[in-house]
Coordinates of C-alpha atoms and ligand atoms in Angstrom, one line a residue:
X1 CA -0.4 0.2 0.0
X2 CA 1.3 3.4 -0.7
X3 CA 1.6 6.4 1.6
X4 CA -1.2 9.4 1.5
X5 CA 1.3 12.0 -0.2
X6 CA 0.3 14.7 -3.0
X7 CA 1.5 12.8 -5.9
X8 CA -0.3 9.3 -4.6
X9 CA -3.6 11.9 -4.6
X10 CA -3.1 12.5 -8.1
X11 CA -4.2 9.7 -9.0
X12 CA -6.5 8.5 -6.3
X13 CA -10.0 7.4 -6.2
X14 CA -11.4 8.3 -3.3
X15 CA -12.7 5.8 -0.2
X16 CA -16.4 5.9 -0.1
X17 CA -17.0 8.6 2.5
X18 CA -13.9 9.9 2.6
X19 CA -13.6 14.1 1.8
X20 CA -10.9 14.8 -0.4
X21 CA -11.1 19.0 -1.3
X22 CA -9.1 20.4 -4.3
X23 CA -5.8 21.3 -4.5
X24 CA -4.5 24.1 -2.8
X25 CA -0.3 23.2 -3.0
X26 CA -0.9 26.7 -5.2
X27 CA -1.7 29.1 -2.7
X28 CA 0.4 31.0 -0.6
X29 CA 1.9 30.3 3.2
X30 CA 0.0 32.6 4.9
X31 CA 0.1 31.6 8.3
X32 CA 2.8 30.1 10.5
X33 CA 2.3 27.5 13.7
X34 CA 4.2 26.8 16.4
X35 CA 3.6 23.0 17.0
X36 CA 2.7 20.0 14.9
X37 CA 0.5 17.8 17.7
X38 CA -2.5 16.2 16.6
X39 CA -4.4 19.1 18.6
X40 CA -3.6 22.0 15.6
X41 CA -4.0 19.6 12.7
X42 CA -7.6 18.6 14.1
X43 CA -8.1 22.3 15.4
X44 CA -6.7 24.9 13.2
X45 CA -5.7 23.4 10.5
X46 CA -8.9 21.7 9.7
X47 CA -10.7 25.1 10.1
X48 CA -8.4 26.1 7.4
X49 CA -8.5 23.8 5.3
X50 CA -12.8 24.0 4.9
X51 CA -11.6 28.0 4.7
X52 CA -9.6 27.2 2.0
X53 CA -12.4 25.1 0.7
X54 CA -14.6 28.0 0.2
X55 CA -12.4 30.2 -1.1
X56 CA -12.6 32.2 1.7
X57 CA -8.6 32.5 2.9
X58 CA -6.7 31.1 0.1
X59 CA -3.2 30.3 2.4
X60 CA -1.5 27.5 3.9
X61 CA 0.2 26.8 6.9
X62 CA 3.9 26.1 7.8
X63 CA 4.6 24.0 10.6
X64 CA 7.8 24.4 12.3
X65 CA 8.2 21.1 15.4
X66 CA 8.9 23.9 18.5
X67 CA 11.5 20.9 20.1
X68 CA 13.6 18.8 18.8
X69 CA 12.1 15.4 18.6
X70 CA 8.9 16.2 16.1
X71 CA 6.8 15.2 13.0
X72 CA 8.5 17.6 11.1
X73 CA 9.5 15.0 8.9
X74 CA 6.9 12.7 9.0
X75 CA 4.8 15.8 7.1
X76 CA 7.1 16.5 4.5
X77 CA 7.1 12.3 3.6
X78 CA 3.3 12.8 2.8
X79 CA 3.5 16.5 1.5
X80 CA 2.0 18.1 4.4
X81 CA -1.4 15.5 4.4
X82 CA -3.3 13.8 6.6
X83 CA -6.5 12.1 7.2
X84 CA -8.4 13.7 9.7
X85 CA -12.0 11.8 11.8
X86 CA -14.3 13.7 13.6
X87 CA -16.9 12.1 15.1
X88 CA -20.5 12.1 17.1
X89 CA -24.0 13.1 17.8
X90 CA -24.8 16.0 15.7
X91 CA -28.4 16.5 16.5
X92 CA -28.9 13.3 18.2
X93 CA -27.8 11.4 14.4
X94 CA -24.4 9.6 14.4
X95 CA -21.7 11.5 12.9
X96 CA -18.9 11.0 11.2
X97 CA -17.0 13.2 9.0
X98 CA -13.7 11.8 7.1
X99 CA -11.4 13.7 5.5
X100 CA -8.0 14.7 3.8
X101 CA -6.6 18.0 5.5
X102 CA -4.6 19.8 2.9
X103 CA -3.3 22.8 5.0
X104 CA -0.1 22.5 5.5
X105 CA 2.2 23.2 3.2
X106 CA 5.2 22.0 4.7
X107 CA 6.9 21.0 8.1
X108 CA 10.1 22.6 9.6
X109 CA 12.7 21.4 12.0
X110 CA 14.0 24.6 13.6
X111 CA 16.7 22.0 15.3
X112 CA 18.3 21.7 12.1
X113 CA 16.8 24.0 9.5
X114 CA 16.5 27.5 11.5
X115 CA 17.7 29.5 9.0
X116 CA 15.1 28.3 6.8
X117 CA 12.8 29.1 9.7
X118 CA 13.8 32.9 10.0
X119 CA 13.2 33.3 6.2
X120 CA 9.5 32.5 6.9
X121 CA 9.8 35.6 8.3
X122 CA 10.8 37.6 5.3
X123 CA 7.4 36.5 3.3
X124 CA 5.1 39.1 2.8
X125 CA 2.3 36.9 2.9
X126 CA 1.8 35.7 6.3
X127 CA -0.3 37.7 9.0
X128 CA -0.7 35.0 10.9
X129 CA 1.0 32.9 14.5
X130 CA -0.9 30.3 15.6
X131 CA 0.7 27.8 18.9
X132 CA 0.0 25.4 20.5
X133 CA 3.1 24.5 22.5
X134 CA 1.5 22.8 25.6
X135 CA 1.1 24.0 29.1
X136 CA 5.2 24.0 29.4
X137 CA 6.1 26.1 26.0
X138 CA 4.9 29.9 26.9
X139 CA 8.0 30.8 29.7
X140 CA 10.2 33.1 29.7
X141 CA 13.2 31.6 30.0
X142 CA 16.3 33.7 31.4
X143 CA 19.1 31.2 29.9
X144 CA 17.7 31.8 26.2
X145 CA 19.9 32.7 23.8
X146 CA 19.3 34.5 20.8
X147 CA 22.5 32.8 19.1
X148 CA 20.9 30.2 19.7
X149 CA 19.9 28.4 16.4
X150 CA 17.5 28.2 17.5
X151 CA 16.7 29.2 20.8
X152 CA 15.6 26.7 23.2
X153 CA 11.9 28.2 24.1
X154 CA 9.1 28.7 21.9
X155 CA 9.2 32.4 23.0
X156 CA 12.6 32.6 21.8
X157 CA 11.7 31.0 18.7
X158 CA 9.0 33.7 18.1
X159 CA 11.3 36.7 19.5
X160 CA 14.2 35.2 17.0
X161 CA 11.6 35.2 14.1
X162 CA 9.5 38.4 14.7
X163 CA 13.4 40.3 14.4
X164 CA 14.2 39.0 11.3
X165 CA 11.0 40.1 10.1
X166 CA 11.0 43.3 12.0
X167 CA 14.7 43.9 10.2
X168 CA 13.8 42.5 7.1
X169 CA 11.2 44.9 6.8
X170 CA 12.5 47.6 8.2
X171 CA 9.7 47.8 11.2
X172 CA 7.2 48.4 8.9
X173 CA 3.9 48.4 11.1
X174 CA 2.2 47.2 8.1
X175 CA 4.3 44.2 8.2
X176 CA 3.0 43.4 12.1
X177 CA 1.6 39.4 12.3
X178 CA -1.6 38.2 14.5
X179 CA -0.9 35.4 17.0
X180 CA -3.3 33.2 17.8
X181 CA -1.5 30.9 20.2
X182 CA -3.8 28.3 21.5
X183 CA -2.1 26.8 24.8
X184 CA -4.6 26.3 27.8
X185 CA -3.1 29.0 29.9
X186 CA -4.4 31.7 31.5
X187 CA -4.6 34.5 29.1
X188 CA -2.3 32.9 26.6
X189 CA -1.6 35.9 24.7
X190 CA -0.8 38.0 27.1
X191 CA 1.6 35.6 28.5
X192 CA 3.5 34.8 25.1
X193 CA 4.1 38.7 24.5
X194 CA 5.3 39.4 27.9
X195 CA 8.0 36.5 27.4
X196 CA 8.6 38.2 23.5
X197 CA 9.1 41.5 25.4
X198 CA 11.1 40.4 28.0
X199 CA 13.7 38.4 25.8
X200 CA 13.7 41.2 23.4
X201 CA 15.1 43.5 26.5
X202 CA 17.4 40.7 27.8
X203 CA 18.6 40.0 24.4
X204 CA 19.5 43.8 23.9
X205 CA 17.0 44.3 20.8
X206 CA 16.2 48.1 20.0
X207 CA 13.9 49.3 21.8
X208 CA 12.1 50.6 18.5
X209 CA 11.4 46.7 18.1
X210 CA 9.9 46.2 21.7
X211 CA 7.4 49.1 20.3
X212 CA 7.0 47.6 16.7
X213 CA 6.2 44.3 18.7
X214 CA 3.9 46.1 21.3
X215 CA 2.5 48.5 18.5
X216 CA 2.1 46.7 15.4
X217 CA 1.6 42.9 16.4
X218 CA -1.5 41.5 18.3
X219 CA -1.2 38.9 20.5
X220 CA -4.9 37.7 21.0
X221 CA -5.7 35.7 24.4
X222 CA -7.6 32.3 23.2
X223 CA -9.5 29.3 24.9
X224 CA -9.5 26.1 22.2
X225 CA -12.2 23.3 23.2
X226 CA -12.4 20.4 21.0
X227 CA -11.3 17.0 22.4
X228 CA -9.0 15.4 20.3
X229 CA -7.7 11.9 21.2
X230 CA -5.1 11.9 17.9
X231 CA -3.8 8.3 16.0
X232 CA -6.4 5.7 16.1
X233 CA -3.8 3.0 16.8
X234 CA -6.8 0.5 17.3
X235 CA -8.2 1.0 14.3
X236 CA -5.7 2.5 12.1
X237 CA -5.2 -0.8 9.5
X238 CA -8.6 -1.4 8.6
X239 CA -8.8 2.5 8.1
X240 CA -5.9 2.1 6.0
X241 CA -7.3 -0.7 3.9
X242 CA -10.7 1.5 4.1
X243 CA -9.0 4.4 2.7
X244 CA -6.3 2.5 0.6
X245 CA -3.3 4.2 1.6
X246 CA -1.1 4.4 4.6
X247 CA -1.3 7.5 6.5
X248 CA 1.2 8.1 10.0
X249 CA -0.4 11.4 10.6
X250 CA -4.1 10.1 11.1
X251 CA -5.6 11.6 13.7
X252 CA -9.1 12.0 15.0
X253 CA -11.8 14.2 17.4
X254 CA -14.9 15.0 18.0
X255 CA -17.6 17.0 15.8
X256 CA -17.7 19.7 18.5
X257 CA -15.4 22.1 18.5
X258 CA -15.2 26.7 20.3
X259 CA -12.2 28.5 19.4
X260 CA -12.6 31.8 21.4
X261 CA -10.5 34.8 21.0
X262 CA -10.1 37.7 22.6
X263 CA -9.4 40.8 20.1
X264 CA -11.0 42.5 17.8
X265 CA -14.3 41.9 15.9
X266 CA -12.8 43.5 12.5
X267 CA -10.2 40.3 12.4
X268 CA -13.0 37.8 12.2
X269 CA -13.2 39.0 8.7
X270 CA -10.0 37.8 7.4
X271 CA -10.5 34.9 9.3
X272 CA -14.0 34.5 8.8
X273 CA -15.1 30.6 10.1
X274 CA -18.9 32.0 11.2
X275 CA -19.1 32.6 7.6
X276 CA -18.9 28.4 6.8
X277 CA -20.7 27.9 10.5
X278 CA -17.1 27.1 12.6
X279 CA -18.0 27.8 16.0
X280 CA -15.3 30.6 16.4
X281 CA -16.4 33.8 18.6
X282 CA -15.1 36.7 18.9
X283 CA -15.8 39.0 22.1
X284 CA -13.5 41.2 24.4
X285 CA -13.7 39.4 27.5
X286 CA -13.0 35.5 27.1
X287 CA -12.8 34.8 31.6
X288 CA -15.9 33.5 31.5
X289 CA -15.5 30.7 28.4
X290 CA -12.1 30.3 30.3
X291 CA -13.2 29.4 33.4
X292 CA -16.7 27.9 32.3
X293 CA -14.7 25.2 30.0
X294 CA -11.4 24.7 32.4
X295 CA -13.5 24.1 35.8
X296 CA -16.3 22.6 34.5
X297 CA -15.0 20.3 31.8
X298 CA -11.6 20.2 32.2
X299 CA -11.9 20.1 36.0
X300 CA -14.5 17.2 35.6
X301 CA -11.6 15.3 33.6
X302 CA -8.9 15.6 35.6
X303 CA -11.0 15.2 39.2
X304 CA -12.8 11.9 38.0
X305 CA -9.5 10.7 35.8
X306 CA -7.1 9.0 38.4
X307 CA -9.9 7.4 40.2
X308 CA -11.4 5.8 37.0
X309 CA -7.5 4.5 36.3
X310 CA -7.2 2.9 39.8
X311 CA -9.9 1.0 39.1
X312 CA -9.0 -0.5 36.7
X313 CA -10.5 1.4 34.0
X314 CA -9.3 2.8 30.3
X315 CA -10.7 5.2 28.6
X316 CA -13.9 8.4 29.4
X317 CA -16.4 6.0 27.1
X318 CA -15.8 3.3 30.0
X319 CA -15.7 5.8 33.0
X320 CA -19.0 7.5 32.0
X321 CA -20.6 3.5 31.4
X322 CA -19.4 2.3 34.3
X323 CA -22.2 2.8 37.2
X324 CA -19.7 3.6 39.6
X325 CA -17.4 5.7 37.9
X326 CA -20.5 7.0 36.0
X327 CA -22.5 8.5 39.2
X328 CA -19.2 10.0 40.3
X329 CA -18.7 12.1 37.8
X330 CA -21.7 13.4 37.7
X331 CA -21.9 13.6 41.3
X332 CA -18.5 16.0 41.3
X333 CA -19.9 17.9 38.5
X334 CA -23.5 18.6 40.0
X335 CA -23.0 18.7 43.5
X336 CA -19.9 20.5 44.1
X337 CA -17.9 21.7 41.1
X338 CA -21.6 23.7 39.6
X339 CA -22.3 25.3 43.3
X340 CA -18.7 26.1 43.7
X341 CA -19.1 28.6 40.2
X342 CA -22.2 30.1 42.0
X343 CA -20.4 33.6 42.7
X344 CA -18.6 33.3 39.9
X345 CA -20.8 35.8 38.0
X346 CA -21.8 33.4 35.1
X347 CA -25.2 32.6 34.7
X348 CA -26.2 29.8 36.2
X349 CA -28.8 27.9 33.8
X350 CA -25.8 28.8 30.9
X351 CA -23.9 27.0 33.4
X352 CA -26.3 23.5 34.0
X353 CA -26.3 23.6 30.0
X354 CA -22.9 23.6 29.3
X355 CA -22.1 21.2 31.9
X356 CA -24.3 18.7 30.3
X357 CA -23.0 19.3 26.9
X358 CA -19.8 18.2 28.4
X359 CA -21.7 14.7 29.9
X360 CA -22.6 14.1 26.3
X361 CA -19.8 14.9 25.0
X362 CA -18.2 12.3 27.3
X363 CA -21.0 9.7 26.2
X364 CA -19.2 10.3 23.0
X365 CA -19.2 6.5 21.9
X366 CA -17.1 7.3 19.1
X367 CA -14.2 8.5 20.2
X368 CA -11.6 6.5 22.2
X369 CA -10.4 9.1 24.7
X370 CA -7.3 7.2 26.8
X371 CA -7.4 8.0 30.9
X372 CA -3.5 7.5 30.9
X373 CA -3.6 10.7 28.6
X374 CA -5.2 13.0 30.4
X375 CA -3.3 12.0 33.7
X376 CA -0.4 13.6 32.0
X377 CA 0.9 16.6 34.0
X378 CA -2.1 16.1 36.8
X379 CA -0.2 17.9 39.5
X380 CA 0.0 21.2 37.2
X381 CA -3.5 20.5 36.3
X382 CA -4.8 19.5 39.3
X383 CA -3.6 23.4 40.7
X384 CA -5.7 25.2 38.0
X385 CA -8.9 23.4 36.8
X386 CA -10.1 21.9 40.6
X387 CA -8.4 23.2 43.6
X388 CA -10.5 26.4 42.6
X389 CA -13.2 24.5 43.1
X390 CA -12.4 23.1 46.0
X391 CA -11.3 26.5 47.7
X392 CA -14.8 27.9 45.8
X393 CA -17.3 25.5 47.1
X394 CA -15.0 25.4 50.8
X395 CA -15.6 29.4 50.8
X396 CA -19.2 28.9 50.0
X397 CA -20.6 26.3 52.0
X398 CA -17.9 26.0 54.7
X399 CA -17.2 22.6 54.1
X400 CA -15.3 20.3 52.0
X401 CA -16.2 19.0 49.1
X402 CA -15.5 15.8 49.8
X403 CA -15.4 14.2 46.1
X404 CA -13.5 16.4 44.9
X405 CA -10.6 16.0 48.2
X406 CA -11.0 12.3 47.5
X407 CA -9.9 12.9 43.5
X408 CA -6.9 14.6 45.2
X409 CA -6.2 12.0 47.3
X410 CA -6.6 9.7 44.2
X411 CA -4.4 11.5 42.0
X412 CA -1.5 11.4 45.0
X413 CA -2.6 7.3 45.2
X414 CA -1.3 7.0 41.2
X415 CA 2.3 8.0 42.3
X416 CA 2.6 5.8 45.7
X417 CA 5.3 2.4 44.5
X418 CA 6.5 4.8 41.2
X419 CA 9.5 4.3 40.3
X420 CA 11.6 6.8 38.3
X421 CA 12.2 5.6 34.9
X422 CA 14.7 8.7 33.2
X423 CA 12.5 11.4 33.3
X424 CA 9.1 9.1 33.4
X425 CA 8.0 7.5 36.8
X426 CA 7.3 3.5 36.3
X427 CA 4.3 2.9 38.6
X428 CA 1.8 0.7 39.7
X429 CA -1.9 -0.1 39.8
X430 CA -4.0 -3.2 40.3
X431 CA -4.5 -3.9 36.8
X432 CA -0.9 -4.0 35.7
X433 CA 2.3 -1.2 35.4
X434 CA 2.7 2.1 33.3
X435 CA 4.4 5.2 32.6
X436 CA 3.0 8.1 34.9
X437 CA 4.2 11.6 33.0
X438 CA 4.6 14.5 35.2
X439 CA 7.5 17.4 35.6
X440 CA 10.4 15.0 36.7
X441 CA 10.9 17.5 40.2
X442 CA 6.9 16.5 41.0
X443 CA 7.7 13.4 40.0
X444 CA 10.7 12.9 42.4
X445 CA 9.4 14.9 44.8
X446 CA 6.1 12.1 45.3
X447 CA 8.5 9.4 44.6
X448 CA 10.4 9.6 47.9
X449 CA 7.5 11.3 49.9
X450 CA 6.0 7.4 49.2
X451 CA 9.2 6.0 49.7
X452 CA 8.9 6.7 53.6
X453 CA 5.1 5.9 54.0
X454 CA 4.9 3.2 56.9
X455 CA 1.2 2.2 56.0
X456 CA -0.3 3.8 58.8
X457 CA -2.8 5.7 59.4
X458 CA -0.9 8.1 61.3
X459 CA 1.7 7.6 58.5
X460 CA -1.1 8.4 55.6
X461 CA -2.2 11.5 58.0
X462 CA 1.8 12.7 57.6
X463 CA 2.7 12.1 53.9
X464 CA -1.1 14.3 53.2
X465 CA 0.9 17.1 55.1
X466 CA 3.9 16.3 54.0
X467 CA 3.0 16.4 50.2
X468 CA 0.1 19.4 50.5
X469 CA 3.1 21.7 51.9
X470 CA 4.7 21.9 48.6
X471 CA 3.8 25.2 47.0
X472 CA 6.0 24.0 44.5
X473 CA 3.7 22.3 43.1
X474 CA 0.4 24.1 44.7
X475 CA 1.3 27.2 44.7
X476 CA 0.4 28.2 48.3
X477 CA 0.5 25.4 51.5
X478 CA -2.4 23.9 51.1
X479 CA -2.2 22.5 54.9
X480 CA -3.8 26.0 55.6
X481 CA -7.2 24.6 54.7
X482 CA -9.2 24.2 57.3
X483 CA -9.7 20.0 57.3
X484 CA -8.2 19.7 53.8
X485 CA -4.4 17.9 55.2
X486 CA -6.8 15.5 57.8
X487 CA -9.5 14.7 55.2
X488 CA -7.0 13.8 52.4
X489 CA -4.5 12.0 55.2
X490 CA -8.0 9.9 55.6
X491 CA -9.4 9.3 51.7
X492 CA -5.4 8.2 51.2
X493 CA -5.4 5.3 54.2
X494 CA -8.8 4.3 52.6
X495 CA -7.1 3.7 49.4
X496 CA -4.3 1.7 50.5
X497 CA -6.6 -0.1 53.3
X498 CA -9.7 -1.1 51.2
X499 CA -8.8 0.0 47.7
X500 CA -9.8 2.3 45.1
X501 CA -13.4 0.3 45.0
X502 CA -14.7 0.0 47.9
X503 CA -13.7 3.3 49.1
X504 CA -15.7 5.2 46.2
X505 CA -18.1 3.6 47.0
X506 CA -18.6 5.2 49.6
X507 CA -18.6 8.6 47.9
X508 CA -21.9 8.1 45.5
X509 CA -25.0 8.4 46.2
Ligands
LIG1 N1 -6.0 17.4 22.7 C1 -7.1 17.4 22.9 O1 -8.5 17.3 23.2 C2 -6.8 18.9 23.1 C3 -7.5 20.0 23.0 C4 -7.9 21.2 23.6 C5 -6.0 21.6 24.3 N2 -5.7 20.9 23.9 C6 -4.8 21.0 24.2 O2 -3.5 21.0 23.5 C7 -1.9 20.0 24.0 C8 -1.0 19.9 23.0 O3 -2.0 18.6 22.9 P1 -2.1 17.5 21.8 O4 -3.1 16.8 21.6 O5 -1.8 18.1 20.5 O6 -0.6 16.4 22.1 P2 0.9 15.9 20.8 O7 1.2 15.5 21.8 O8 0.1 15.6 20.0 O9 1.1 17.8 20.9 C9 2.4 18.2 21.5 C10 2.6 19.5 21.0 O10 2.9 20.4 21.9 C11 4.9 20.5 21.6 N3 5.6 20.4 22.9 C12 5.6 19.2 23.9 N4 6.0 19.5 24.6 C13 6.8 20.9 24.7 C14 7.5 22.4 25.5 N5 8.3 21.6 26.8 N6 8.0 23.2 25.0 C15 7.1 24.1 23.4 N7 6.8 22.6 22.9 C16 5.8 21.1 23.1 C17 4.9 19.2 21.0 O11 6.3 19.8 19.9 C18 3.6 19.1 19.5 O12 3.7 19.7 18.9 C19 -2.3 19.9 25.3 O13 -1.0 20.7 26.3 C20 -3.5 20.5 25.5 O14 -3.4 21.4 26.9 C21 -5.6 19.5 24.0
LIG2 O1 -4.9 18.1 26.8 P1 -4.9 18.0 28.1 O2 -4.2 16.8 28.7 O3 -4.7 19.7 29.2 O4 -6.3 18.1 29.3 C1 -6.6 16.7 28.8 C2 -8.2 17.4 28.9 O5 -9.0 17.3 29.4 C3 -8.6 17.8 27.4 O6 -7.9 17.5 26.5 C4 -10.0 17.9 26.7 O7 -10.5 17.1 26.3 C5 -9.8 19.1 25.7 O8 -9.0 20.6 26.6 C6 -11.5 19.8 25.4 O9 -11.1 21.0 24.5

């Protein structure tokens, strides 16, 4: 079987139900994208593909892989082409869109092609920069250097790229760009801009460059929402047989999508997603959308997944269908997360509707979302997505939300018996061994604390106290929250002596 590529596509008779759009090879590169991961390919790139198919954008995306390991080579082997499968229920009907996405012109590896990345800055057609470098990507790294080829961090690479653009076009205000970062951190655009300006100063670039960055470029804050489940490893062979080609970059996700962009409404005319019915909202305040999504959707994931994973389940769908874990997640959302948003200023009816729609999305039987992939980097996710709900609930109700606190104990329990293996951790649950990925200092800290655990109830209380005191993980000493240490220690003891299945059964009604 041949691999998907531009030459293969020229003589390809599309398999039934697979959409193959018109050729895009002649279109100019109008977007530079940092990140070649599953999410961006299933979200921004597929939306640009749809615009191109309607002659509403007429531009392609150059993809730069942000770290040394990446997919630029594979993208080039397939001439930027890949198959996207979006599945779910639409208006109650099972729907599946299968399409070859042709928005990407080429992939660049900055570790071997840095000058080519910089040359993209000289392209007058470029207007947009898109990124998704995970929560770890938008950081100011004082050790990063202008002279590195390439600079280590994503903001470092972007600063060098913008500097080349600024010098090449002699500070032309019209050559400023629109940055649309998609990282799931709060106010991603503001943070990216601040990191770029700090690097420009640290690297002694002229003040006029910083003014050009500030005045002639737009760094929009954006919020993205689509469950993207990536390469369909369990059905890849069958799909390749159906399609008649090999595609190593196949990608899957749900049909639901929402992109909220805090930026001037006028920009929507340059990226007219609304004209083809895509759910992209331009607003002057994205905060409510972010609070709603991060606290309800991501909060529900992060608070339920450790328990369901230790229970022995593998996917979100299994978790939703299971009589115990299914109740656990729904009750967490209904009884603890939603009440914690009571004074958020968000409309109660809208929150209830969003929560119900999230349950439906999690029930989506057509996508396979692995719990282990959601567990990745759970400590920082817990701090951003669940801890605010625990704290707000306690403030409003004067008591702690027991299931959310239990979810903290369940997360800590995931690291029990973990042994550091390189940069990750080999851990164990009753169903067998697994690899837990998190920041290395977090993994080391957890492994060290658990190794001193003596199995007693007092030992569990001590462990909870030590772990909750770690301000580097939680942003504050959580022992200060009345009752939290005792409750966390209590659940740790129950998990250790009775196991997940018996303990969680006592937490649902
Ligand atoms: N998958 C989803 O359902 C989904 C939905 C919404 C948002 N997101 C966000 O997108 C991010 C990426 O998800 P994905 O599914 O595309 O994963 P992925 O593993 O396919 O891609 C990760 C991307 O991030 C880059 N990256 C990794 N570590 C980095 C670092 N330290 N610095 C710079 N770049 C780095 C990689 O090079 C790659 O381009 C997640 O962190 C998540 O916050 C994912
Ligand atoms: O992607 P992560 O690892 O940051 O978080 C896991 C999930 O909660 C997340 O991917 C959601 O599915 C997504 O945020 C939906 O838009």
